[in-house]
Amino acid sequence: MAPYNLSEKEYRVALKAALVIDAVRDALDAMTGIAARLIDRELTTEAVNILTYVRSNPDVHHETFDYADEMYMVLEETLCPRVMQDAREFILSKTLRTMANYIDTIEAAD
């Protein structure tokens, strides 16, 4: 993932655009950026849910995977193991669109 340094709102717009054109890798990239912004806002449970999904998606670009994995590992060191297990269970049977819908349920930053 290139360090775009976008706002959470911009990543959310990028995610919606990627979904419209079925650009899976771009959508996963945007999700990773959103997760980074959620970590900044201390919404770590939501972030780890997203990062777990991105890391498990077979279509993820290797650079995006590396960035998501780096953030995931930091969270794994600080969060309760149960939160990490819940994230692994949360993503079961989730699709790209259901994850995007999940992200829509998370209140956006101002």
XYZ file of N, CA and C in Angstrom:
330
model
N 0.844 -1.170 0.000
C 0.000 0.000 0.000
C 0.885 1.227 0.000
N 0.655 2.085 -0.931
C 1.403 3.336 -0.972
C 0.933 4.232 0.165
N 1.842 4.969 0.772
C 1.452 5.864 1.864
C 0.750 7.115 1.325
N -0.546 6.995 1.094
C -1.294 8.090 0.484
C -1.569 9.228 1.445
N -1.576 8.932 2.744
C -1.841 9.943 3.763
C -3.173 10.643 3.534
N -4.195 9.859 3.227
C -5.536 10.397 3.027
C -6.279 10.439 4.355
N -7.315 11.226 4.395
C -8.177 11.253 5.574
C -9.072 10.014 5.559
N -9.694 9.751 6.684
C -10.613 8.616 6.743
C -11.744 8.795 5.734
N -12.240 10.004 5.628
C -13.326 10.281 4.676
C -12.877 9.983 3.245
N -11.661 10.381 2.905
C -11.149 10.127 1.554
C -10.982 8.627 1.296
N -10.522 7.892 2.304
C -10.422 6.437 2.148
C -11.797 5.809 1.969
N -12.792 6.327 2.674
C -14.154 5.798 2.534
C -14.696 6.055 1.123
N -14.412 7.224 0.580
C -14.824 7.533 -0.795
C -14.098 6.601 -1.769
N -12.806 6.387 -1.544
C -12.025 5.487 -2.403
C -12.578 4.065 -2.341
N -12.997 3.631 -1.160
C -13.582 2.295 -1.018
C -14.854 2.178 -1.844
N -15.716 3.159 -1.749
C -16.968 3.126 -2.518
C -16.693 3.121 -4.022
N -15.733 3.931 -4.456
C -15.384 3.972 -5.878
C -14.830 2.626 -6.335
N -13.977 2.027 -5.525
C -13.399 0.727 -5.882
C -14.480 -0.345 -5.988
N -15.464 -0.287 -5.115
C -16.555 -1.265 -5.175
C -17.378 -1.107 -6.446
N -17.593 0.133 -6.860
C -18.387 0.397 -8.069
C -17.730 -0.231 -9.293
N -16.416 -0.155 -9.367
C -15.721 -0.677 -10.550
C -15.125 -2.072 -10.311
N -15.506 -2.700 -9.205
C -15.029 -4.045 -8.857
C -13.503 -4.141 -8.808
N -12.878 -3.125 -8.257
C -11.426 -3.105 -8.093
C -11.101 -3.634 -6.690
N -10.997 -4.942 -6.583
C -10.852 -5.598 -5.287
C -9.595 -5.131 -4.562
N -8.478 -5.120 -5.248
C -7.227 -4.710 -4.599
C -7.294 -3.268 -4.104
N -7.900 -2.401 -4.884
C -8.045 -1.007 -4.453
C -8.978 -0.903 -3.254
N -10.024 -1.716 -3.233
C -10.944 -1.722 -2.094
C -10.221 -2.189 -0.830
N -9.414 -3.231 -0.952
C -8.655 -3.724 0.198
C -7.638 -2.694 0.666
N -7.052 -1.986 -0.274
C -6.117 -0.912 0.045
C -6.837 0.186 0.833
N -8.010 0.578 0.369
C -8.791 1.608 1.061
C -9.206 1.127 2.450
N -9.587 -0.133 2.568
C -9.955 -0.681 3.879
C -8.783 -0.611 4.852
N -7.596 -0.873 4.348
C -6.406 -0.812 5.191
C -6.156 0.619 5.656
N -6.347 1.573 4.758
C -6.215 2.979 5.144
C -7.249 3.380 6.181
N -8.467 2.889 6.021
C -9.527 3.170 7.000
C -9.139 2.577 8.352
N -8.630 1.365 8.348
C -8.210 0.727 9.604
C -7.137 1.561 10.303
N -6.202 2.097 9.538
C -5.154 2.943 10.130
C -5.766 4.173 10.792
N -6.742 4.770 10.131
C -7.401 5.955 10.704
C -8.225 5.577 11.936
N -8.817 4.388 11.938
C -9.565 3.934 13.114
C -8.626 3.721 14.301
N -7.444 3.215 14.030
C -6.446 3.060 15.099
C -6.093 4.428 15.664
N -5.925 5.410 14.795
C -5.644 6.777 15.253
C -6.741 7.281 16.186
N -7.976 6.846 15.932
C -9.129 7.254 16.744
C -9.383 6.299 17.913
N -8.472 5.338 18.094
C -8.552 4.350 19.170
C -9.759 3.419 19.045
N -10.219 3.204 17.824
C -11.270 2.220 17.542
C -10.584 0.925 17.101
N -9.857 0.343 18.051
C -8.983 -0.780 17.720
C -9.738 -2.070 17.407
N -10.865 -2.299 18.055
C -11.631 -3.515 17.759
C -12.125 -3.494 16.322
N -12.652 -2.361 15.903
C -13.124 -2.223 14.529
C -11.958 -2.354 13.549
N -10.832 -1.737 13.903
C -9.653 -1.802 13.034
C -9.158 -3.234 12.877
N -9.099 -3.970 13.980
C -8.595 -5.345 13.885
C -9.556 -6.227 13.098
N -10.848 -5.965 13.165
C -11.793 -6.715 12.328
C -11.476 -6.501 10.850
N -11.245 -5.257 10.472
C -10.940 -4.929 9.075
C -9.597 -5.528 8.667
N -8.589 -5.348 9.500
C -7.257 -5.859 9.171
C -7.249 -7.379 9.051
N -8.006 -8.051 9.892
C -8.091 -9.512 9.812
C -8.688 -9.929 8.473
N -9.711 -9.212 8.038
C -10.314 -9.519 6.738
C -9.319 -9.265 5.601
N -8.680 -8.104 5.620
C -7.737 -7.756 4.544
C -6.629 -8.802 4.460
N -6.070 -9.181 5.600
C -4.978 -10.155 5.627
C -5.410 -11.522 5.111
N -6.690 -11.847 5.269
C -7.165 -13.174 4.858
C -7.644 -13.229 3.412
N -7.767 -12.075 2.779
C -8.291 -12.044 1.417
C -7.199 -12.469 0.429
N -7.463 -13.472 -0.402
C -6.435 -13.959 -1.328
C -6.064 -12.963 -2.429
N -6.889 -11.953 -2.650
C -6.613 -10.987 -3.709
C -5.829 -9.769 -3.237
N -5.453 -9.734 -1.960
C -4.764 -8.561 -1.426
C -3.384 -8.416 -2.077
N -3.045 -7.192 -2.433
C -1.723 -6.888 -2.988
C -0.691 -7.074 -1.878
N 0.488 -7.551 -2.228
C 1.483 -7.870 -1.195
C 1.874 -6.663 -0.354
N 1.943 -5.471 -0.942
C 2.290 -4.279 -0.165
C 1.179 -3.923 0.817
N -0.059 -4.082 0.386
C -1.194 -3.831 1.274
C -1.195 -4.854 2.400
N -0.942 -6.112 2.057
C -0.867 -7.156 3.088
C 0.198 -6.806 4.118
N 1.369 -6.408 3.648
C 2.465 -6.094 4.570
C 2.083 -4.969 5.528
N 1.446 -3.921 5.004
C 1.034 -2.789 5.837
C -0.042 -3.226 6.829
N -1.024 -3.984 6.350
C -2.088 -4.484 7.228
C -1.508 -5.414 8.292
N -0.588 -6.260 7.896
C 0.026 -7.204 8.823
C 0.827 -6.477 9.898
N 1.525 -5.438 9.503
C 2.307 -4.646 10.461
C 1.392 -4.047 11.541
N 0.288 -3.454 11.112
C -0.654 -2.876 12.075
C -1.293 -3.966 12.930
N -1.636 -5.080 12.298
C -2.251 -6.202 13.008
C -1.326 -6.708 14.114
N -0.055 -6.858 13.809
C 0.908 -7.368 14.790
C 1.030 -6.430 15.990
N 1.015 -5.141 15.742
C 1.069 -4.171 16.844
C -0.173 -4.312 17.717
N -1.335 -4.423 17.078
C -2.573 -4.586 17.845
C -2.578 -5.906 18.613
N -2.036 -6.936 17.997
C -2.000 -8.249 18.641
C -1.200 -8.205 19.943
N -0.171 -7.357 19.972
C 0.653 -7.219 21.170
C -0.060 -6.451 22.277
N -1.030 -5.619 21.911
C -1.648 -4.741 22.903
C -3.080 -5.118 23.270
N -3.787 -5.778 22.382
C -5.187 -6.106 22.646
C -5.321 -7.459 23.333
N -6.438 -7.637 23.968
C -6.780 -8.904 24.609
C -6.843 -10.005 23.542
N -6.307 -11.191 23.835
C -6.372 -12.288 22.859
C -7.799 -12.603 22.408
N -8.760 -12.379 23.271
C -10.162 -12.648 22.913
C -10.617 -11.729 21.779
N -10.157 -10.477 21.777
C -10.512 -9.537 20.706
C -9.976 -10.050 19.374
N -8.766 -10.581 19.400
C -8.161 -11.107 18.177
C -8.931 -12.339 17.692
N -9.306 -13.210 18.613
C -10.082 -14.397 18.251
C -11.450 -13.997 17.716
N -12.078 -13.028 18.359
C -13.379 -12.544 17.885
C -13.271 -12.005 16.461
N -12.171 -11.334 16.150
C -11.977 -10.797 14.797
C -11.873 -11.930 13.782
N -11.157 -12.988 14.141
C -11.038 -14.136 13.230
C -12.399 -14.780 12.988
N -13.216 -14.837 14.022
C -14.559 -15.397 13.867
C -15.481 -14.433 13.119
N -15.297 -13.144 13.357
C -16.133 -12.121 12.732
C -16.062 -12.177 11.209
N -14.875 -12.421 10.675
C -14.712 -12.351 9.218
C -15.189 -13.596 8.481
N -15.503 -14.654 9.217
C -15.963 -15.879 8.557
C -17.187 -15.579 7.707
N -17.160 -16.026 6.507
C -18.225 -15.860 5.505
C -18.498 -14.408 5.119
N -17.587 -13.501 5.451
C -17.755 -12.109 5.033
C -17.231 -11.951 3.600
N -17.936 -11.146 2.829
C -17.493 -10.800 1.479
C -16.958 -9.374 1.504
N -16.393 -8.967 0.402
C -15.897 -7.599 0.297
C -17.023 -6.602 0.556
N -18.175 -6.869 -0.003
C -19.308 -5.943 0.168
C -19.860 -5.953 1.590
N -19.901 -7.112 2.226
C -20.387 -7.116 3.611
C -19.401 -6.417 4.541
N -18.123 -6.504 4.233
C -17.140 -5.756 5.024
C -17.287 -4.255 4.780
N -17.549 -3.882 3.541
C -17.774 -2.461 3.247
C -19.014 -1.962 3.983
N -20.045 -2.793 4.031
C -21.252 -2.424 4.781
C -20.941 -2.289 6.268
N -20.110 -3.173 6.790
C -19.684 -3.081 8.188
C -18.971 -1.750 8.434
N -18.081 -1.384 7.530
C -17.355 -0.119 7.675
C -18.329 1.052 7.687
N -19.372 0.963 6.877
C -20.389 2.027 6.862
C -21.090 2.178 8.208
N -21.128 1.107 9.000
C -21.784 1.193 10.312
C -20.904 1.867 11.362
N -19.625 2.009 11.060
C -18.697 2.662 11.990
C -18.781 4.163 11.747
N -19.053 4.890 12.789
C -19.201 6.339 12.647
C -17.924 6.940 12.069
N -18.095 7.732 11.037
C -16.954 8.365 10.374
C -16.412 9.510 11.222
N -15.137 9.767 11.044
C -14.512 10.905 11.727
C -15.060 12.199 11.146
N -15.017 13.228 11.944
C -15.492 14.540 11.459
C -14.609 15.106 10.386
